[in-house]
């Protein structure tokens, strides 16, 4: 999903190894948040998070099947693995929705909204993130 909650890709395969999964994620765009439906976080999910230096979203308690079904009822998916991944993504977006909306209201037109939201999700204040994004790209790389 993107930060607006729009599905980018839903896929699964028993034959995917770690490199194939990382490749698929890269094809869909650089992930900002990696989400899981389980608590504690499975090792593979944590490994994917580290591969992308992403933010990890773990629910307070593992998502129930009932919640997963309720959250994903308006989406199409092929199997329970895709349903669970979709439910985790929905839960993650729901958890940051208010923050993202607040950032969107404060975003000046000269900055890229997704980049601003990413910086705020990583812990920057809106003002410091805006100032950072207004700097030339070469000056930003060491901070992000």
GROMACS .gro file of N, CA and C in nm, residues 28-138:
model
  333
   28UNK      N    1   0.801  -0.246  -0.660
   28UNK     CA    2   0.681  -0.172  -0.622
   28UNK      C    3   0.713  -0.036  -0.563
   29UNK      N    4   0.838  -0.009  -0.534
   29UNK     CA    5   0.879   0.117  -0.472
   29UNK      C    6   0.948   0.088  -0.340
   30UNK      N    7   1.024   0.185  -0.291
   30UNK     CA    8   1.098   0.165  -0.166
   30UNK      C    9   1.003   0.172  -0.047
   31UNK      N   10   0.989   0.063   0.029
   31UNK     CA   11   0.894   0.065   0.141
   31UNK      C   12   0.941   0.153   0.256
   32UNK      N   13   0.848   0.229   0.311
   32UNK     CA   14   0.876   0.315   0.426
   32UNK      C   15   0.842   0.240   0.555
   33UNK      N   16   0.731   0.168   0.550
   33UNK     CA   17   0.684   0.092   0.666
   33UNK      C   18   0.674  -0.055   0.626
   34UNK      N   19   0.726  -0.142   0.709
   34UNK     CA   20   0.707  -0.286   0.694
   34UNK      C   21   0.616  -0.328   0.809
   35UNK      N   22   0.507  -0.394   0.776
   35UNK     CA   23   0.407  -0.428   0.877
   35UNK      C   24   0.390  -0.579   0.890
   36UNK      N   25   0.352  -0.619   1.009
   36UNK     CA   26   0.321  -0.760   1.035
   36UNK      C   27   0.188  -0.768   1.108
   37UNK      N   28   0.124  -0.882   1.096
   37UNK     CA   29  -0.001  -0.905   1.169
   37UNK      C   30   0.025  -0.980   1.300
   38UNK      N   31   0.149  -1.014   1.325
   38UNK     CA   32   0.186  -1.095   1.442
   38UNK      C   33   0.262  -1.014   1.545
   39UNK      N   34   0.239  -1.047   1.671
   39UNK     CA   35   0.318  -0.994   1.781
   39UNK      C   36   0.353  -1.112   1.870
   40UNK      N   37   0.480  -1.144   1.885
   40UNK     CA   38   0.598  -1.070   1.844
   40UNK      C   39   0.623  -1.078   1.694
   41UNK      N   40   0.707  -0.987   1.647
   41UNK     CA   41   0.741  -0.979   1.505
   41UNK      C   42   0.821  -1.101   1.460
   42UNK      N   43   0.778  -1.167   1.352
   42UNK     CA   44   0.856  -1.279   1.299
   42UNK      C   45   0.993  -1.231   1.250
   43UNK      N   46   1.092  -1.317   1.258
   43UNK     CA   47   1.229  -1.283   1.219
   43UNK      C   48   1.241  -1.238   1.075
   44UNK      N   49   1.168  -1.301   0.985
   44UNK     CA   50   1.176  -1.263   0.843
   44UNK      C   51   1.127  -1.120   0.822
   45UNK      N   52   1.022  -1.083   0.892
   45UNK     CA   53   0.969  -0.946   0.880
   45UNK      C   54   1.073  -0.846   0.929
   46UNK      N   55   1.137  -0.877   1.040
   46UNK     CA   56   1.240  -0.789   1.092
   46UNK      C   57   1.358  -0.779   0.995
   47UNK      N   58   1.391  -0.889   0.931
   47UNK     CA   59   1.499  -0.891   0.833
   47UNK      C   60   1.466  -0.804   0.713
   48UNK      N   61   1.342  -0.808   0.667
   48UNK     CA   62   1.299  -0.724   0.555
   48UNK      C   63   1.304  -0.577   0.597
   49UNK      N   64   1.258  -0.548   0.717
   49UNK     CA   65   1.263  -0.410   0.769
   49UNK      C   66   1.405  -0.358   0.766
   50UNK      N   67   1.499  -0.438   0.811
   50UNK     CA   68   1.640  -0.395   0.814
   50UNK      C   69   1.696  -0.378   0.673
   51UNK      N   70   1.654  -0.463   0.580
   51UNK     CA   71   1.704  -0.454   0.443
   51UNK      C   72   1.670  -0.319   0.379
   52UNK      N   73   1.559  -0.261   0.420
   52UNK     CA   74   1.514  -0.134   0.363
   52UNK      C   75   1.531  -0.017   0.459
   53UNK      N   76   1.585  -0.043   0.577
   53UNK     CA   77   1.592   0.061   0.680
   53UNK      C   78   1.454   0.125   0.698
   54UNK      N   79   1.353   0.039   0.703
   54UNK     CA   80   1.214   0.084   0.711
   54UNK      C   81   1.168   0.092   0.857
   55UNK      N   82   1.054   0.152   0.874
   55UNK     CA   83   0.989   0.159   1.004
   55UNK      C   84   0.909   0.030   1.021
   56UNK      N   85   0.915  -0.030   1.137
   56UNK     CA   86   0.841  -0.153   1.163
   56UNK      C   87   0.709  -0.121   1.232
   57UNK      N   88   0.600  -0.179   1.179
   57UNK     CA   89   0.471  -0.170   1.248
   57UNK      C   90   0.432  -0.309   1.295
   58UNK      N   91   0.422  -0.324   1.425
   58UNK     CA   92   0.376  -0.448   1.487
   58UNK      C   93   0.253  -0.414   1.568
   59UNK      N   94   0.143  -0.487   1.551
   59UNK     CA   95   0.025  -0.457   1.633
   59UNK      C   96   0.052  -0.487   1.781
   60UNK      N   97  -0.025  -0.424   1.867
   60UNK     CA   98  -0.010  -0.446   2.011
   60UNK      C   99  -0.028  -0.594   2.043
   61UNK      N  100  -0.128  -0.653   1.983
   61UNK     CA  101  -0.149  -0.798   1.991
   61UNK      C  102  -0.169  -0.848   1.848
   62UNK      N  103  -0.139  -0.973   1.824
   62UNK     CA  104  -0.158  -1.030   1.691
   62UNK      C  105  -0.300  -1.006   1.643
   63UNK      N  106  -0.315  -0.973   1.515
   63UNK     CA  107  -0.448  -0.948   1.459
   63UNK      C  108  -0.527  -1.079   1.454
   64UNK      N  109  -0.651  -1.072   1.495
   64UNK     CA  110  -0.737  -1.191   1.492
   64UNK      C  111  -0.786  -1.215   1.349
   65UNK      N  112  -0.826  -1.337   1.321
   65UNK     CA  113  -0.881  -1.370   1.190
   65UNK      C  114  -1.005  -1.284   1.165
   66UNK      N  115  -1.087  -1.263   1.267
   66UNK     CA  116  -1.207  -1.181   1.251
   66UNK      C  117  -1.172  -1.039   1.209
   67UNK      N  118  -1.070  -0.981   1.273
   67UNK     CA  119  -1.029  -0.845   1.236
   67UNK      C  120  -0.973  -0.842   1.094
   68UNK      N  121  -0.894  -0.941   1.059
   68UNK     CA  122  -0.837  -0.947   0.924
   68UNK      C  123  -0.948  -0.955   0.819
   69UNK      N  124  -1.048  -1.039   0.846
   69UNK     CA  125  -1.160  -1.052   0.752
   69UNK      C  126  -1.238  -0.921   0.741
   70UNK      N  127  -1.262  -0.857   0.854
   70UNK     CA  128  -1.336  -0.730   0.857
   70UNK      C  129  -1.259  -0.621   0.780
   71UNK      N  130  -1.129  -0.612   0.806
   71UNK     CA  131  -1.049  -0.506   0.744
   71UNK      C  132  -1.028  -0.526   0.594
   72UNK      N  133  -1.028  -0.650   0.548
   72UNK     CA  134  -0.996  -0.679   0.408
   72UNK      C  135  -1.117  -0.713   0.323
   73UNK      N  136  -1.236  -0.701   0.378
   73UNK     CA  137  -1.356  -0.748   0.305
   73UNK      C  138  -1.379  -0.675   0.172
   74UNK      N  139  -1.332  -0.554   0.157
   74UNK     CA  140  -1.356  -0.481   0.032
   74UNK      C  141  -1.239  -0.494  -0.067
   75UNK      N  142  -1.145  -0.583  -0.039
   75UNK     CA  143  -1.030  -0.604  -0.126
   75UNK      C  144  -1.033  -0.744  -0.187
   76UNK      N  145  -0.963  -0.759  -0.298
   76UNK     CA  146  -0.947  -0.891  -0.360
   76UNK      C  147  -0.810  -0.946  -0.325
   77UNK      N  148  -0.806  -1.071  -0.288
   77UNK     CA  149  -0.681  -1.139  -0.259
   77UNK      C  150  -0.701  -1.286  -0.288
   78UNK      N  151  -0.590  -1.359  -0.309
   78UNK     CA  152  -0.598  -1.498  -0.355
   78UNK      C  153  -0.594  -1.601  -0.243
   79UNK      N  154  -0.538  -1.566  -0.127
   79UNK     CA  155  -0.523  -1.667  -0.022
   79UNK      C  156  -0.508  -1.599   0.114
   80UNK      N  157  -0.498  -1.678   0.218
   80UNK     CA  158  -0.491  -1.622   0.353
   80UNK      C  159  -0.360  -1.547   0.379
   81UNK      N  160  -0.252  -1.584   0.310
   81UNK     CA  161  -0.125  -1.513   0.327
   81UNK      C  162  -0.136  -1.369   0.275
   82UNK      N  163  -0.201  -1.357   0.160
   82UNK     CA  164  -0.223  -1.224   0.103
   82UNK      C  165  -0.320  -1.145   0.192
   83UNK      N  166  -0.422  -1.209   0.243
   83UNK     CA  167  -0.516  -1.143   0.333
   83UNK      C  168  -0.444  -1.091   0.457
   84UNK      N  169  -0.359  -1.175   0.516
   84UNK     CA  170  -0.289  -1.136   0.637
   84UNK      C  171  -0.193  -1.019   0.612
   85UNK      N  172  -0.122  -1.022   0.499
   85UNK     CA  173  -0.031  -0.912   0.465
   85UNK      C  174  -0.109  -0.783   0.440
   86UNK      N  175  -0.221  -0.796   0.372
   86UNK     CA  176  -0.307  -0.680   0.346
   86UNK      C  177  -0.361  -0.623   0.477
   87UNK      N  178  -0.405  -0.709   0.566
   87UNK     CA  179  -0.457  -0.665   0.697
   87UNK      C  180  -0.348  -0.594   0.777
   88UNK      N  181  -0.226  -0.644   0.771
   88UNK     CA  182  -0.114  -0.580   0.841
   88UNK      C  183  -0.088  -0.441   0.783
   89UNK      N  184  -0.092  -0.429   0.651
   89UNK     CA  185  -0.070  -0.299   0.587
   89UNK      C  186  -0.181  -0.201   0.624
   90UNK      N  187  -0.305  -0.247   0.625
   90UNK     CA  188  -0.418  -0.163   0.662
   90UNK      C  189  -0.403  -0.116   0.806
   91UNK      N  190  -0.365  -0.206   0.895
   91UNK     CA  191  -0.346  -0.172   1.036
   91UNK      C  192  -0.236  -0.067   1.051
   92UNK      N  193  -0.128  -0.082   0.975
   92UNK     CA  194  -0.017   0.014   0.982
   92UNK      C  195  -0.060   0.152   0.934
   93UNK      N  196  -0.130   0.157   0.822
   93UNK     CA  197  -0.176   0.286   0.769
   93UNK      C  198  -0.275   0.350   0.866
   94UNK      N  199  -0.361   0.270   0.922
   94UNK     CA  200  -0.458   0.321   1.021
   94UNK      C  201  -0.386   0.383   1.141
   95UNK      N  202  -0.276   0.322   1.182
   95UNK     CA  203  -0.204   0.370   1.300
   95UNK      C  204  -0.134   0.504   1.278
   96UNK      N  205  -0.104   0.538   1.153
   96UNK     CA  206  -0.035   0.665   1.124
   96UNK      C  207  -0.122   0.764   1.047
   97UNK      N  208  -0.247   0.730   1.025
   97UNK     CA  209  -0.336   0.811   0.941
   97UNK      C  210  -0.347   0.956   0.989
   98UNK      N  211  -0.373   0.976   1.116
   98UNK     CA  212  -0.390   1.112   1.169
   98UNK      C  213  -0.261   1.194   1.153
   99UNK      N  214  -0.149   1.131   1.179
   99UNK     CA  215  -0.020   1.199   1.164
   99UNK      C  216   0.002   1.238   1.018
  100UNK      N  217  -0.027   1.146   0.926
  100UNK     CA  218  -0.009   1.174   0.784
  100UNK      C  219  -0.101   1.286   0.737
  101UNK      N  220  -0.225   1.286   0.785
  101UNK     CA  221  -0.319   1.392   0.749
  101UNK      C  222  -0.273   1.527   0.803
  102UNK      N  223  -0.220   1.529   0.923
  102UNK     CA  224  -0.169   1.652   0.982
  102UNK      C  225  -0.052   1.706   0.901
  103UNK      N  226   0.038   1.618   0.860
  103UNK     CA  227   0.152   1.659   0.778
  103UNK      C  228   0.103   1.714   0.645
  104UNK      N  229   0.005   1.649   0.586
  104UNK     CA  230  -0.048   1.694   0.457
  104UNK      C  231  -0.104   1.835   0.465
  105UNK      N  232  -0.172   1.867   0.575
  105UNK     CA  233  -0.229   2.001   0.593
  105UNK      C  234  -0.120   2.107   0.605
  106UNK      N  235  -0.005   2.070   0.660
  106UNK     CA  236   0.104   2.165   0.683
  106UNK      C  237   0.204   2.170   0.569
  107UNK      N  238   0.191   2.080   0.473
  107UNK     CA  239   0.291   2.068   0.366
  107UNK      C  240   0.284   2.186   0.269
  108UNK      N  241   0.397   2.253   0.250
  108UNK     CA  242   0.399   2.358   0.148
  108UNK      C  243   0.406   2.294   0.009
  109UNK      N  244   0.360   2.365  -0.093
  109UNK     CA  245   0.355   2.306  -0.227
  109UNK      C  246   0.492   2.272  -0.287
  110UNK      N  247   0.599   2.333  -0.236
  110UNK     CA  248   0.731   2.309  -0.296
  110UNK      C  249   0.801   2.184  -0.247
  111UNK      N  250   0.741   2.109  -0.154
  111UNK     CA  251   0.803   1.984  -0.110
  111UNK      C  252   0.719   1.865  -0.156
  112UNK      N  253   0.784   1.752  -0.174
  112UNK     CA  254   0.715   1.629  -0.213
  112UNK      C  255   0.650   1.571  -0.088
  113UNK      N  256   0.518   1.557  -0.090
  113UNK     CA  257   0.443   1.514   0.028
  113UNK      C  258   0.491   1.381   0.082
  114UNK      N  259   0.512   1.282  -0.003
  114UNK     CA  260   0.556   1.149   0.044
  114UNK      C  261   0.689   1.158   0.118
  115UNK      N  262   0.780   1.239   0.067
  115UNK     CA  263   0.910   1.255   0.133
  115UNK      C  264   0.894   1.323   0.269
  116UNK      N  265   0.809   1.424   0.274
  116UNK     CA  266   0.782   1.493   0.400
  116UNK      C  267   0.722   1.397   0.501
  117UNK      N  268   0.623   1.320   0.459
  117UNK     CA  269   0.559   1.224   0.549
  117UNK      C  270   0.659   1.119   0.597
  118UNK      N  271   0.747   1.073   0.509
  118UNK     CA  272   0.847   0.974   0.547
  118UNK      C  273   0.937   1.029   0.657
  119UNK      N  274   0.983   1.152   0.641
  119UNK     CA  275   1.071   1.212   0.741
  119UNK      C  276   1.000   1.227   0.875
  120UNK      N  277   0.875   1.268   0.872
  120UNK     CA  278   0.799   1.284   0.997
  120UNK      C  279   0.778   1.147   1.062
  121UNK      N  280   0.748   1.046   0.984
  121UNK     CA  281   0.732   0.911   1.040
  121UNK      C  282   0.863   0.861   1.100
  122UNK      N  283   0.975   0.907   1.049
  122UNK     CA  284   1.106   0.868   1.101
  122UNK      C  285   1.148   0.951   1.223
  123UNK      N  286   1.061   1.046   1.265
  123UNK     CA  287   1.088   1.117   1.389
  123UNK      C  288   1.119   1.265   1.376
  124UNK      N  289   1.127   1.316   1.255
  124UNK     CA  290   1.149   1.459   1.238
  124UNK      C  291   1.021   1.536   1.270
  125UNK      N  292   1.035   1.659   1.317
  125UNK     CA  293   0.917   1.746   1.327
  125UNK      C  294   0.881   1.789   1.186
  126UNK      N  295   0.759   1.836   1.169
  126UNK     CA  296   0.717   1.881   1.036
  126UNK      C  297   0.807   1.996   0.989
  127UNK      N  298   0.834   2.091   1.077
  127UNK     CA  299   0.917   2.205   1.040
  127UNK      C  300   1.059   2.164   1.002
  128UNK      N  301   1.120   2.075   1.081
  128UNK     CA  302   1.257   2.034   1.048
  128UNK      C  303   1.259   1.953   0.918
  129UNK      N  304   1.155   1.874   0.894
  129UNK     CA  305   1.148   1.797   0.770
  129UNK      C  306   1.131   1.889   0.650
  130UNK      N  307   1.049   1.991   0.663
  130UNK     CA  308   1.030   2.088   0.554
  130UNK      C  309   1.163   2.157   0.525
  131UNK      N  310   1.230   2.202   0.630
  131UNK     CA  311   1.359   2.269   0.611
  131UNK      C  312   1.460   2.177   0.543
  132UNK      N  313   1.461   2.052   0.583
  132UNK     CA  314   1.552   1.955   0.524
  132UNK      C  315   1.522   1.936   0.375
  133UNK      N  316   1.394   1.926   0.341
  133UNK     CA  317   1.356   1.903   0.202
  133UNK      C  318   1.381   2.024   0.113
  134UNK      N  319   1.391   2.140   0.172
  134UNK     CA  320   1.419   2.261   0.094
  134UNK      C  321   1.568   2.274   0.063
  135UNK      N  322   1.653   2.196   0.134
  135UNK     CA  323   1.797   2.198   0.109
  135UNK      C  324   1.827   2.126  -0.021
  136UNK      N  325   1.940   2.156  -0.083
  136UNK     CA  326   1.980   2.081  -0.202
  136UNK      C  327   1.995   1.932  -0.167
  137UNK      N  328   1.969   1.847  -0.264
  137UNK     CA  329   1.970   1.702  -0.243
  137UNK      C  330   2.102   1.653  -0.184
  138UNK      N  331   2.214   1.704  -0.227
  138UNK     CA  332   2.344   1.659  -0.175
  138UNK      C  333   2.357   1.684  -0.026
   0.00000   0.00000   0.00000
